[in-house]
Short mmCIF file of C-alpha atoms and ligand atoms in Angstrom, two decimals:
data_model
loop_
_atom_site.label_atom_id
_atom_site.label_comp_id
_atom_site.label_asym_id
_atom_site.label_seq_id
_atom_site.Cartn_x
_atom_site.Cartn_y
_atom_site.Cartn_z
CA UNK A 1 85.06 125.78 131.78
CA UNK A 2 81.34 126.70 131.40
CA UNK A 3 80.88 129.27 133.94
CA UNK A 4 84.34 131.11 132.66
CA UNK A 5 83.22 130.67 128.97
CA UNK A 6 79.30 132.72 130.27
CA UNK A 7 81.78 135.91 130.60
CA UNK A 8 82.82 135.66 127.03
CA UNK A 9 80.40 137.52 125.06
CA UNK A 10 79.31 135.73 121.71
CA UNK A 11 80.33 138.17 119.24
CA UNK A 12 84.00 137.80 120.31
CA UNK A 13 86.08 138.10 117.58
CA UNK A 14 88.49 135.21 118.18
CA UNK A 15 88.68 132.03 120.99
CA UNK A 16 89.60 132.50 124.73
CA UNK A 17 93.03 130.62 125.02
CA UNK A 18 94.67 129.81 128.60
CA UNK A 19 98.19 128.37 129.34
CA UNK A 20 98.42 126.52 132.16
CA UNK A 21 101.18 125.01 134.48
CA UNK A 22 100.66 122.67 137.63
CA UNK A 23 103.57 121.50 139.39
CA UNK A 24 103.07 119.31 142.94
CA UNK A 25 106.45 119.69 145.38
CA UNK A 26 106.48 118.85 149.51
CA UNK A 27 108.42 120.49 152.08
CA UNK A 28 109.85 119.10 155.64
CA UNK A 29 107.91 120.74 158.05
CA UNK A 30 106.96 120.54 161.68
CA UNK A 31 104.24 118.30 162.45
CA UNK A 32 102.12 118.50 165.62
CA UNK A 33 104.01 115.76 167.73
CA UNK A 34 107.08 117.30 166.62
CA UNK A 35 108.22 115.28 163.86
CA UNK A 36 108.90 116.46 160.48
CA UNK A 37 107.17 115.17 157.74
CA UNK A 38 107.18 116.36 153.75
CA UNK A 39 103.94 118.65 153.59
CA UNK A 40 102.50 118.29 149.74
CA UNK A 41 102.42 121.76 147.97
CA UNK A 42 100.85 122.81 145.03
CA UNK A 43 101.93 125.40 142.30
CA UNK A 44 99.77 126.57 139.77
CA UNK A 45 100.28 129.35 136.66
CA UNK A 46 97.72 129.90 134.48
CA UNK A 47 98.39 132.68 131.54
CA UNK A 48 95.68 134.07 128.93
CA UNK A 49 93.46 136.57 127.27
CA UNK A 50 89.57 136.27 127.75
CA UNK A 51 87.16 138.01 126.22
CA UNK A 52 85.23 140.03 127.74
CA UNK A 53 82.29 142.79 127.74
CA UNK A 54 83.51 146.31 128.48
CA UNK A 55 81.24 147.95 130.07
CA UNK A 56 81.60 151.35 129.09
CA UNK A 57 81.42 151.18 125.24
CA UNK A 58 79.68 147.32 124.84
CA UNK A 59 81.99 146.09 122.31
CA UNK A 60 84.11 142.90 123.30
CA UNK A 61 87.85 143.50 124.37
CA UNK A 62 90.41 140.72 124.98
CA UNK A 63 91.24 140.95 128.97
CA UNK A 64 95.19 139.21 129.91
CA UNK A 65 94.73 137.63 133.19
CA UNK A 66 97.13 136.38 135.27
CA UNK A 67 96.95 133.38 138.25
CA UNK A 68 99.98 132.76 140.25
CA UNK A 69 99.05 130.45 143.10
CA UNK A 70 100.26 128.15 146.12
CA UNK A 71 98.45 126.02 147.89
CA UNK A 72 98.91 123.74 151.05
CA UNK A 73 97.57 120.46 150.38
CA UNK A 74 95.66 119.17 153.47
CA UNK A 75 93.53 115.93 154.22
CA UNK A 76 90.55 117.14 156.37
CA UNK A 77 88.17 120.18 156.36
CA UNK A 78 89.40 120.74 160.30
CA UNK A 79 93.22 120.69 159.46
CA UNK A 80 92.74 123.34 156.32
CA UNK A 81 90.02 125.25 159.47
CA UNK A 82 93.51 125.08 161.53
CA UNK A 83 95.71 127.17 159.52
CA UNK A 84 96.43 130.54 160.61
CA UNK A 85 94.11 132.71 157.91
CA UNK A 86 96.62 135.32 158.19
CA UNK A 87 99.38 133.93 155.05
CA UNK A 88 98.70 135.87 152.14
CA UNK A 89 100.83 134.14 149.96
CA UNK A 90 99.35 130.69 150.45
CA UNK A 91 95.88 129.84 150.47
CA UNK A 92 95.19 126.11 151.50
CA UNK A 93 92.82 123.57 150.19
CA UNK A 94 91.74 119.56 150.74
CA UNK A 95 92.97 117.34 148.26
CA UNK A 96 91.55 113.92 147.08
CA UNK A 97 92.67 111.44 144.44
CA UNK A 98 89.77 112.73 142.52
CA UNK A 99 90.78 116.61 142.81
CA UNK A 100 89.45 118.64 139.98
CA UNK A 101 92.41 120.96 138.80
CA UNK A 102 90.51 122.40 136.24
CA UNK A 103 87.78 123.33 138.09
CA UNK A 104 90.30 125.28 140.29
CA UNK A 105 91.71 126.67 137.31
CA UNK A 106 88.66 128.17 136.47
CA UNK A 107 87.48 129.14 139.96
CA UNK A 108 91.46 131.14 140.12
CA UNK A 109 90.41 132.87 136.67
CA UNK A 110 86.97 133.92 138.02
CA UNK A 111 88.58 135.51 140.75
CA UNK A 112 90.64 137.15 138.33
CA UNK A 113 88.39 138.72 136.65
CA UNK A 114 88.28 142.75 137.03
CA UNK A 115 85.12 143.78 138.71
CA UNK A 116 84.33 146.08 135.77
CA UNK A 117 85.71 144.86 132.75
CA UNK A 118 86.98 147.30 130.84
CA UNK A 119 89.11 148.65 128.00
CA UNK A 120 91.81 151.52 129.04
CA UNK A 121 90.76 153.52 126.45
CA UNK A 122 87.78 152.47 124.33
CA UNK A 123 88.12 152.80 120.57
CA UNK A 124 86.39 155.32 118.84
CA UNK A 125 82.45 154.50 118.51
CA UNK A 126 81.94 154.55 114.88
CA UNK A 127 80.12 157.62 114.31
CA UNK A 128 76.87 155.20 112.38
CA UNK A 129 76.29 154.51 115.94
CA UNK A 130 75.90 157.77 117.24
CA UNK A 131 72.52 159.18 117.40
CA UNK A 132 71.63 161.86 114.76
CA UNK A 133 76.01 162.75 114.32
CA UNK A 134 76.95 163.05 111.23
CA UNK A 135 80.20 165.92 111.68
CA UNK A 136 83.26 163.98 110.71
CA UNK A 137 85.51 167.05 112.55
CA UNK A 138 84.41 166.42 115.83
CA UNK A 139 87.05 163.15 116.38
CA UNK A 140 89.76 165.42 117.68
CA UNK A 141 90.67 165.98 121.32
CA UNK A 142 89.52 163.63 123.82
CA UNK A 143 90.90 160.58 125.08
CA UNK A 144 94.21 161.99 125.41
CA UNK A 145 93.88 163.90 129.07
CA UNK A 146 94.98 160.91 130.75
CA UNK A 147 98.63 161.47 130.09
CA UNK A 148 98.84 165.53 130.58
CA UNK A 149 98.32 165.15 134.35
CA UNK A 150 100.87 167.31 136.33
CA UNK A 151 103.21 164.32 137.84
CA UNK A 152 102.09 164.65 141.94
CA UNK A 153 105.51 163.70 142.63
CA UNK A 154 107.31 166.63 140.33
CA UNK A 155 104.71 168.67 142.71
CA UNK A 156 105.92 167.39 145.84
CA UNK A 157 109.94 167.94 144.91
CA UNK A 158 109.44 171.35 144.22
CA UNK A 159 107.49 171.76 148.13
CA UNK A 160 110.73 170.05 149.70
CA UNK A 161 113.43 171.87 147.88
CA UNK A 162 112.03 175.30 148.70
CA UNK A 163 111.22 173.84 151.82
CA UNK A 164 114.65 173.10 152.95
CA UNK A 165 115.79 176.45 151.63
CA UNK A 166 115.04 178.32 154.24
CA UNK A 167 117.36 177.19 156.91
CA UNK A 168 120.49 178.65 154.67
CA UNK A 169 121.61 182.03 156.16
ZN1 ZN B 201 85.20 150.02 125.75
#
């Protein structure tokens, strides 16, 4: 997969591994001169950690990605043009004899990607890397704020219970 492997910076510490399951099933369904044929369907899982480049710090972090996917297999261009665009769940694409499942592996994991890969919290730069730091107390704090938010919803329960409060009496 050489356009998935260009995302993987080179100084990754280990190998980009995917898992990946295909499974091909058909369904009766309603044909145009109302007959029901078996429509083919396609299933496809793919599991795995890239590597990636966060963008915030530079360092390589390993990113899980997840592809779970259906598609309607159809035999022209103009029959996959005449499906209603408005399915979420299943997206629908031409098949062949010669269909490439790899290649759509790779084009579901590109999609995949975040649009700013990033870690959730970077780790700490190592203070070498810092220009002209050398105070080995400043580490503390930081990092942590994330989790002291007020909860919104703690917020709003306290509105509705003195809300309702008034009508008593
Ligand atoms: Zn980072």
């Amino acid at each position: 997969m050489p356009r998935m492997l260009a995302e993987v910076p080179a100084d990754a510490p280990d190998r980009t591994v995917f898992t990946w399951q295909a499974e091909g099933s058909t369904q009766p369904e309603l044909q145009d001169e109302g007959t029901e044929a078996p429509q083919p369907y396609l299933r496809l899982a793919v599991h795995g950690l890239v590597w990636l480049m966060c963008q915030r710090c530079l360092s390589p972090y390993s990113q899980h990605l997840d592809v779970d996917a259906t598609y309607r297999i159809v035999v022209t261009e103009e029959e996959a043009d005449e499906y209603p665009l408005d399915d979420d769940e299943v997206e629908v694409i031409v098949g062949s004899r010669q269909f490439d499942l790899v290649d759509l592996i790779e084009e579901e994991l590109l999609l995949s990607l975040p649009l700013v890969p990033k870690h959730n919290v970077c780790p700490e730069v190592h203070e070498s890397l810092l220009p002209g730091s050398a105070d080995d107390e400043s580490d503390e704090g930081g990092a942590r704020e994330e989790e002291e938010k007020p909860n919104p919803f703690a917020v709003l329960e306290k509105l509705k219970q003195g809300g309702s409060d008034g009508k008593k009496h």
